[in-house]
Each structure stands twice: as C-alpha cells, then as structure tokens.
Short mmCIF file of C-alpha atoms in Angstrom, two decimals:
data_model
loop_
_atom_site.label_atom_id
_atom_site.label_comp_id
_atom_site.label_asym_id
_atom_site.label_seq_id
_atom_site.Cartn_x
_atom_site.Cartn_y
_atom_site.Cartn_z
CA MET O 15 88.48 -51.36 9.71
CA VAL O 16 88.44 -52.90 13.62
CA VAL O 17 85.52 -51.76 15.57
CA LEU O 18 86.77 -50.70 19.29
CA ARG O 19 85.99 -53.30 21.47
CA GLU O 20 86.31 -53.33 25.82
CA GLY O 21 89.55 -54.97 26.51
CA MET O 22 91.30 -54.92 23.17
CA CYS O 23 94.04 -53.67 25.25
CA PRO O 24 94.75 -51.89 28.86
CA GLY O 25 92.72 -48.92 29.82
CA LEU O 26 90.11 -49.23 26.85
CA ASP O 27 87.41 -50.00 29.39
CA GLU O 28 83.81 -49.73 28.87
CA GLY O 29 83.54 -45.91 29.95
CA LEU O 30 86.22 -45.20 27.61
CA ILE O 31 84.31 -46.66 24.68
CA ARG O 32 81.54 -44.95 25.58
CA ASP O 33 83.26 -41.30 25.41
CA LEU O 34 85.10 -42.06 21.83
CA ARG O 35 82.19 -43.08 20.18
CA ALA O 36 80.27 -39.84 21.41
CA ALA O 37 83.32 -38.05 19.69
CA ASP O 38 82.51 -40.32 16.38
CA ILE O 39 85.17 -42.41 17.07
CA LYS O 40 84.52 -46.49 16.35
CA THR O 41 87.11 -48.03 14.76
CA VAL O 42 91.12 -48.54 15.40
CA GLU O 43 91.31 -46.40 12.38
CA ASP O 44 89.60 -43.70 13.56
CA LEU O 45 91.49 -43.61 17.20
CA VAL O 46 95.33 -44.08 15.71
CA SER O 47 94.38 -41.25 12.97
CA SER O 48 92.65 -38.81 15.21
CA ASP O 49 94.71 -35.85 16.94
CA ILE O 50 95.04 -37.49 20.47
CA GLU O 51 95.58 -34.19 22.28
CA GLN O 52 92.30 -32.62 20.71
CA LEU O 53 90.40 -36.22 21.68
CA ALA O 54 91.59 -36.49 25.41
CA GLN O 55 90.04 -33.13 25.40
CA ARG O 56 87.04 -33.78 24.29
CA CYS O 57 86.96 -37.17 26.01
CA SER O 58 87.78 -35.82 29.31
CA VAL O 59 90.40 -38.52 29.33
CA SER O 60 93.99 -38.50 30.22
CA TYR O 61 96.36 -37.27 27.28
CA LYS O 62 98.87 -39.96 28.59
CA ALA O 63 96.61 -42.72 28.69
CA LEU O 64 95.23 -42.44 25.28
CA PHE O 65 98.88 -41.67 23.66
CA ALA O 66 99.46 -45.30 25.45
CA ILE O 67 96.46 -47.04 24.32
CA ARG O 68 96.86 -45.48 20.60
CA ARG O 69 100.84 -47.19 20.73
CA VAL O 70 99.50 -50.64 21.86
CA LEU O 71 96.40 -50.69 18.81
CA LEU O 72 99.14 -49.41 17.03
CA ALA O 73 101.78 -52.36 17.49
CA GLN O 74 98.60 -54.96 17.32
CA HIS O 75 97.05 -53.86 13.94
CA THR O 76 100.09 -52.24 11.94
CA ALA O 77 102.03 -55.10 9.22
CA PHE O 78 105.68 -55.89 9.64
CA PRO O 79 107.65 -56.95 6.96
CA VAL O 80 109.26 -60.27 6.82
CA SER O 81 111.32 -61.84 4.65
CA GLY O 82 110.87 -64.72 1.76
CA ALA O 83 113.32 -66.75 2.84
CA ASP O 84 111.90 -66.56 6.58
CA LEU O 85 108.13 -67.43 5.34
CA TYR O 86 109.21 -70.75 3.62
CA GLU O 87 111.12 -72.23 6.39
CA GLU O 88 108.07 -71.12 8.63
CA LEU O 89 105.64 -73.52 6.02
CA LEU O 90 107.77 -76.12 6.04
CA SER O 91 108.62 -76.39 9.89
CA SER O 92 104.91 -75.45 11.06
CA THR O 93 102.58 -75.95 8.39
CA ALA O 94 100.45 -79.26 8.81
CA ILE O 95 97.93 -80.70 6.63
CA LEU O 96 94.67 -82.53 7.87
CA SER O 97 93.15 -85.17 5.68
CA THR O 98 89.37 -84.59 5.40
CA GLY O 99 89.22 -88.73 5.38
CA ASN O 100 87.56 -88.12 1.56
CA PRO O 101 89.85 -89.02 -1.30
CA SER O 102 87.91 -86.64 -3.73
CA LEU O 103 87.59 -83.83 -1.23
CA ASP O 104 91.47 -84.07 -0.58
CA LYS O 105 92.60 -83.85 -4.00
CA LEU O 106 90.57 -80.92 -4.72
CA LEU O 107 92.23 -79.46 -1.42
CA ASP O 108 95.63 -80.80 -2.69
CA SER O 109 96.16 -83.37 0.27
CA GLY O 110 93.70 -81.69 2.93
CA VAL O 111 92.92 -78.89 4.61
CA TYR O 112 95.99 -76.92 5.73
CA THR O 113 96.70 -75.21 8.95
CA GLY O 114 97.56 -71.98 9.34
CA GLU O 115 94.73 -70.52 6.58
CA ILE O 116 90.97 -70.36 5.96
CA THR O 117 89.28 -72.62 3.84
CA GLU O 118 86.23 -72.32 2.79
CA LEU O 119 82.73 -74.52 1.74
CA SER O 120 79.88 -72.57 0.19
CA GLY O 121 76.95 -73.83 -1.13
CA GLY O 122 72.88 -73.78 -1.33
CA PRO O 123 70.36 -75.33 1.42
CA GLY O 124 71.14 -79.11 1.47
CA SER O 125 74.35 -79.19 -0.48
CA GLY O 126 76.03 -80.68 2.30
CA LYS O 127 78.44 -77.87 4.22
CA SER O 128 77.42 -78.88 7.54
CA GLN O 129 77.81 -82.68 6.92
CA VAL O 130 81.46 -82.41 5.61
CA CYS O 131 82.06 -79.89 8.99
CA PHE O 132 80.68 -82.80 10.84
CA ALA O 133 82.72 -85.42 9.21
CA VAL O 134 85.79 -83.94 9.12
CA ALA O 135 85.17 -82.96 13.05
CA VAL O 136 85.14 -86.32 13.49
CA HIS O 137 87.82 -87.60 11.09
CA ILE O 138 90.25 -85.09 13.16
CA SER O 139 89.35 -86.11 16.25
CA PHE O 140 89.33 -89.90 16.29
CA HIS O 141 91.96 -90.95 13.52
CA LEU O 142 94.16 -87.75 14.05
CA LYS O 143 93.40 -87.93 17.84
CA GLN O 144 93.34 -84.06 18.12
CA SER O 145 90.88 -81.44 19.66
CA VAL O 146 88.17 -79.46 17.11
CA ILE O 147 86.76 -76.08 17.81
CA PHE O 148 83.01 -76.40 16.37
CA ILE O 149 81.10 -73.21 16.24
CA ASP O 150 77.28 -73.90 15.72
CA THR O 151 75.61 -70.67 14.08
CA THR O 152 72.71 -72.04 12.53
CA GLY O 153 71.27 -74.35 15.01
CA GLY O 154 72.09 -76.98 12.67
CA PHE O 155 74.39 -79.09 14.50
CA THR O 156 73.29 -82.51 16.63
CA ALA O 157 75.91 -84.85 18.73
CA GLY O 158 73.57 -87.92 17.49
CA ARG O 159 75.00 -87.46 13.77
CA LEU O 160 78.08 -87.18 15.16
CA LEU O 161 77.68 -90.57 17.32
CA GLN O 162 76.59 -92.44 14.54
CA MET O 163 79.92 -91.49 12.05
CA LEU O 164 82.07 -92.70 15.11
CA GLN O 165 80.14 -95.84 15.21
CA THR O 166 80.84 -96.57 11.72
CA GLU O 167 84.78 -96.08 12.46
CA THR O 168 84.56 -98.18 15.90
CA SER O 169 82.53 -100.17 18.23
CA ASN O 170 84.58 -98.96 20.94
CA THR O 171 82.60 -96.99 23.14
CA GLN O 172 85.07 -95.38 25.27
CA GLU O 173 86.86 -94.70 22.14
CA GLN O 174 83.37 -93.37 20.41
CA MET O 175 83.29 -90.88 23.67
CA GLU O 176 87.33 -89.87 24.14
CA ALA O 177 86.78 -88.65 20.47
CA LEU O 178 83.64 -86.93 21.31
CA GLN O 179 84.98 -84.96 24.32
CA ARG O 180 87.94 -83.83 21.70
CA ILE O 181 85.30 -81.95 19.99
CA HIS O 182 84.60 -78.34 21.50
CA VAL O 183 81.10 -77.21 20.60
CA PHE O 184 79.89 -73.55 21.05
CA ARG O 185 76.58 -72.42 19.96
CA LEU O 186 76.42 -68.91 19.10
CA PHE O 187 73.79 -66.68 16.93
CA ASP O 188 74.92 -63.33 16.68
CA VAL O 189 77.74 -61.36 15.11
CA TYR O 190 79.03 -60.25 18.67
CA ALA O 191 78.52 -63.41 20.33
CA LEU O 192 80.83 -65.06 17.50
CA LEU O 193 83.73 -62.23 17.97
CA ASP O 194 83.84 -62.69 22.06
CA CYS O 195 84.46 -66.14 21.51
CA LEU O 196 86.73 -66.20 18.93
CA TYR O 197 88.50 -63.19 20.89
CA GLY O 198 88.35 -66.02 23.74
CA LEU O 199 89.73 -68.59 22.58
CA ARG O 200 92.78 -66.25 20.99
CA GLY O 201 93.57 -65.17 24.33
CA GLY O 202 94.01 -68.23 25.97
CA GLY O 203 90.73 -70.74 25.48
CA LEU O 204 92.51 -72.80 22.28
CA GLN O 205 95.20 -73.76 25.23
CA GLN O 206 92.35 -74.58 28.00
CA THR O 207 91.13 -76.26 25.43
CA SER O 208 93.97 -78.47 24.59
CA VAL O 209 94.23 -79.77 28.30
CA GLY O 210 93.91 -83.38 28.14
CA GLY O 211 92.36 -83.41 25.46
CA GLY O 212 95.18 -83.30 22.30
CA SER O 213 96.12 -79.69 21.30
CA VAL O 214 93.87 -77.86 18.92
CA LYS O 215 93.98 -78.34 15.19
CA ALA O 216 90.89 -77.10 13.42
CA VAL O 217 88.25 -74.71 14.29
CA ILE O 218 85.18 -75.01 12.53
CA VAL O 219 82.27 -71.97 12.26
CA ASP O 220 79.25 -73.27 10.57
CA SER O 221 78.10 -70.99 9.16
CA VAL O 222 79.78 -67.66 9.21
CA SER O 223 77.62 -65.93 6.98
CA ALA O 224 74.27 -66.59 8.99
CA VAL O 225 75.91 -63.91 11.42
CA ILE O 226 77.16 -61.84 8.91
CA SER O 227 74.85 -61.51 6.15
CA PRO O 228 71.90 -59.50 8.26
CA LEU O 229 74.59 -56.68 8.70
CA LEU O 230 75.65 -56.38 5.36
CA GLY O 231 73.69 -53.87 2.56
CA GLY O 232 72.37 -50.87 2.18
CA LYS O 233 73.94 -48.14 4.80
CA GLN O 234 75.08 -50.58 7.51
CA ASN O 235 79.09 -49.69 7.15
CA GLU O 236 79.15 -51.38 10.61
CA GLY O 237 78.27 -54.66 9.30
CA MET O 238 81.62 -54.78 6.89
CA SER O 239 83.75 -53.79 10.06
CA LEU O 240 82.39 -56.75 11.80
CA MET O 241 83.25 -59.01 9.13
CA ILE O 242 86.54 -57.56 8.13
CA GLN O 243 86.85 -58.07 11.86
CA VAL O 244 85.95 -61.43 12.43
CA ALA O 245 88.30 -62.50 9.20
CA GLY O 246 90.96 -60.93 10.57
CA VAL O 247 90.77 -63.04 14.29
CA LEU O 248 90.31 -66.34 12.22
CA LYS O 249 93.67 -65.69 10.35
CA THR O 250 95.44 -64.38 13.60
CA MET O 251 94.27 -67.46 15.21
CA ALA O 252 95.27 -69.90 12.11
CA LYS O 253 98.60 -68.69 12.00
CA ASP O 254 99.46 -67.67 16.08
CA PHE O 255 98.31 -71.26 16.60
CA ASN O 256 98.74 -73.05 13.68
CA ILE O 257 95.31 -74.28 13.25
CA ALA O 258 93.18 -74.73 10.01
CA ALA O 259 90.21 -72.77 10.10
CA LEU O 260 86.98 -74.22 8.19
CA VAL O 261 84.25 -71.91 7.57
CA THR O 262 80.72 -72.03 5.84
CA ASN O 263 79.24 -70.12 3.12
CA TYR O 264 76.00 -69.44 1.29
CA VAL O 265 75.51 -68.87 -2.57
CA THR O 266 74.21 -66.57 -4.46
CA ARG O 267 72.73 -65.74 -8.18
CA THR O 268 74.57 -63.38 -10.67
CA VAL O 269 72.59 -61.55 -13.07
CA SER O 270 73.69 -64.25 -15.25
CA GLY O 271 72.31 -66.67 -13.26
CA GLU O 272 75.73 -68.45 -12.38
CA VAL O 273 76.00 -69.64 -8.74
CA GLN O 274 79.04 -67.95 -6.54
CA PRO O 275 79.37 -67.83 -2.50
CA GLY O 276 78.12 -64.70 -0.71
CA LEU O 277 79.54 -62.04 1.57
CA GLY O 278 80.58 -60.27 -1.46
CA VAL O 279 83.69 -59.24 -3.00
CA SER O 280 85.82 -57.76 0.39
CA TRP O 281 84.95 -62.05 1.79
CA SER O 282 86.36 -63.13 -0.95
CA HIS O 283 90.14 -62.26 -0.58
CA ILE O 284 89.74 -63.88 2.69
CA PRO O 285 89.83 -67.55 2.37
CA ARG O 286 92.86 -68.95 0.87
CA THR O 287 91.01 -72.13 -0.64
CA ARG O 288 86.74 -72.25 -1.29
CA ILE O 289 84.96 -74.88 -2.67
CA LEU O 290 81.59 -74.71 -3.70
CA LEU O 291 79.43 -77.60 -3.24
CA GLU O 292 76.10 -78.24 -5.31
CA ARG O 293 73.94 -81.31 -5.58
CA VAL O 294 74.12 -84.03 -8.17
CA GLU O 295 70.85 -84.93 -9.11
CA LYS O 296 71.14 -88.17 -11.02
CA SER O 297 73.90 -90.87 -11.03
CA ALA O 298 74.50 -94.19 -11.84
CA VAL O 299 77.18 -95.01 -9.14
CA PHE O 300 75.54 -93.44 -5.83
CA SER O 301 72.37 -92.34 -4.71
CA PRO O 302 71.13 -88.52 -5.28
CA SER O 303 70.96 -87.60 -1.59
CA SER O 304 74.86 -88.72 -1.28
CA LEU O 305 76.62 -87.41 -4.26
CA ARG O 306 77.64 -83.74 -4.52
CA SER O 307 79.67 -82.09 -6.83
CA ALA O 308 82.23 -79.81 -5.20
CA THR O 309 84.49 -77.33 -7.18
CA LEU O 310 87.62 -75.79 -6.31
CA ILE O 311 86.89 -72.16 -7.52
CA LYS O 312 89.89 -70.40 -5.48
CA SER O 313 93.15 -71.78 -4.14
CA SER O 314 96.92 -70.69 -4.28
CA ARG O 315 98.12 -73.91 -4.89
CA GLN O 316 95.88 -75.64 -7.84
CA PRO O 317 94.48 -74.44 -10.96
CA CYS O 318 91.10 -73.49 -10.85
CA PRO O 319 88.47 -74.42 -11.45
CA ILE O 320 88.75 -78.50 -11.05
CA LYS O 321 85.47 -80.31 -10.19
CA GLU O 322 84.89 -83.70 -8.38
CA ASP O 323 82.64 -85.58 -7.54
CA VAL O 324 81.91 -85.89 -3.42
CA ASP O 325 80.15 -89.01 -1.80
CA LEU O 326 78.75 -87.93 1.59
CA GLN O 327 78.61 -91.81 2.57
CA TRP O 328 82.07 -92.14 2.19
CA TRP O 329 83.13 -91.26 5.55
CA SER O 330 80.86 -94.02 6.90
CA ARG O 331 82.55 -96.36 4.98
CA SER O 332 86.24 -95.37 4.38
CA GLU O 333 89.37 -95.75 6.69
CA GLU O 334 92.36 -93.07 7.17
CA ALA O 335 94.05 -92.43 3.73
CA SER O 336 97.62 -92.26 3.58
CA SER O 337 99.21 -89.78 1.56
CA SER O 338 102.69 -88.48 0.85
CA SER O 339 104.30 -84.98 1.85
CA THR O 340 105.81 -82.58 -0.56
CA GLY O 341 107.74 -79.96 1.44
CA LYS O 342 104.82 -79.92 4.06
CA ARG O 343 103.96 -81.99 6.73
CA LYS O 344 100.99 -84.46 6.87
CA LEU O 345 99.77 -84.73 10.37
CA ASP O 346 99.53 -88.36 11.60
CA GLU O 347 98.34 -90.06 14.70
CA THR O 348 102.15 -89.73 16.48
CA ASP O 349 101.57 -85.92 16.29
CA SER O 350 100.78 -83.68 18.95
#
C-alpha cells in the first residue's frame, strides 16, 4: 500500500491530504477503491477534481502487460553489469551488480556492509567514470575513507577529486526524509546530478533497515506501507533510469539460531539478489579483520546458496577485472 503524499499528482495538495485522512483515506488503495461521489461530499471537494486525481493515481500504480519477447529485448539493450572490483564478490553476483534491479547486502555490525558500499561507490566513480548517489542513514559515511581508497588507486590528486565529485552524498535519518529524497531524484534529481559528472549508474542506501525497522512490529501498519513505498520507488528508479540499486540490511536470528536478513517476509521479495556477510574468525591467508564469508542466499541467475570468502582489503590493491558478456553488456570506461 502506497501512502498518499502531497504532490503525488496534480491537485493532491496538503489541504486535500488532510481532508482525506480525516475521512480515513490514507493510501492510494483507499482512494481508488472508495465511492468518489460520497468522498467528494465528505471532503467538500469537487467531484470532477477528485475523479481526475483518481484516474492519475490508477495510471501511476496499475500494472500493464508486457510480452516476454519485449522484456528480453529490453534486457539485452539496456541492462549493464557494474563490477564491484572484487572478483570473489563479482562471482557471487554473476559478474557484478545489475542495473534495473535491487541488490541487498545483509549482515551484523562489523560484517563489512558499509565497507563494501564505499568500495563499490569508489570503483564505479573512479574506474567506470560514472556518478553514484550514496544515501547514508546511519551517520557512518566518511569522505576520508573514500579518499583513502582512491589514494590506493591513483596518486594523482586531480583524479582523486574528480572521482569524489562523482559521488553525491545525502544524509537522511528517517523514512520520510528518505522518501522525499528518492521522489526528488526520480522527479528530476538524477538528471541534474548527472550534469558534468557522468550519468548516475548506482544508488546506494546504507542502510534501508535503519529507517524502516523502528516503524515495524505491533500494530504499526503504516510502517509496512512506508516500507513497500520505499521499495516501490527504488524499483521504479532502477528500472526507469537503468541504474543499479544497492541497499544494506541488518540481520536477525530464527528460533533455531540461524542468521537471516531483517525486515521480514514482505521485504524478502523486494531485492532480486541477496548476499549475507559474516565475519570469519580465523584464516591462514587473510587477517581476521579483513576476511568475510559472503553467502548468496537469493538470486534469479544462480543456484543458492553459494559461499565465497571476500577480502575487504582487496579494493586497496586490485585493478579493474575484465569479464566477458553473456547477452548483457558489462559497463566499461567508454560507456556514458
């Protein structure tokens, strides 16, 4: 269910939103399924205006059938694969993160989720010369860490600064601010961000669970609605603008003690690909602080589960790995 918000369509202003909520109309589903004539009388608004709003919302939120052949042609022509810069992680992801879909990294504190997000942002910005939107909801983002990563890639200060300029950071600490940011990006912010800095190819949200989980549980139905709204706008952005969406999630434990991603069953259907990151306590090759166990727990392209050891220090010494294309193109430095 999508919560009604000011500006979703022409005519849906703050006053009308307030009147609709007073009439117990809070979501798009509530509005489109209500008796418009009776609702217009209850809200003291023009029937014609309310009917027009209903038509626009139906057009925005109704699915239209598309043939399988059309979808396949679109996949071949538009989908790009963005390497993470780490061969082990790329192997799990079937060459990298895919544009047009949501990829999730889940793990407990210290599992390396943010470190991977930083590294992916740096790799896309420096090696692929593309822009990245980085949404920080935990306060853990540091430009100094990005600069350290870039300094291992190049000693040229100008190249370092150019790469940093292609990473656009938003610090948001509640779900409403997150939604406002995502709607703004979808409504034109992505094109503005792309001017002079390469097209935006990735939106990273670290972390999506930090702003959603406090609203879930008990009788807080609005929290579930807001979660689905966040998922919906991320999906449409990824699809409409041909970008990769990378989000992080916390983990919980089942009754049997098994670790699993948070946000429940409803969210589990949102990401196309899910990777679980866990610490590796002992290793003969890597230091315990840098090695992580990465398990592919959901994928539409590979059998699950698959497990790989990922060294978080790899990005500090790796060069961009080349890979072959299998019907889908892998983005390189010449792409725009």
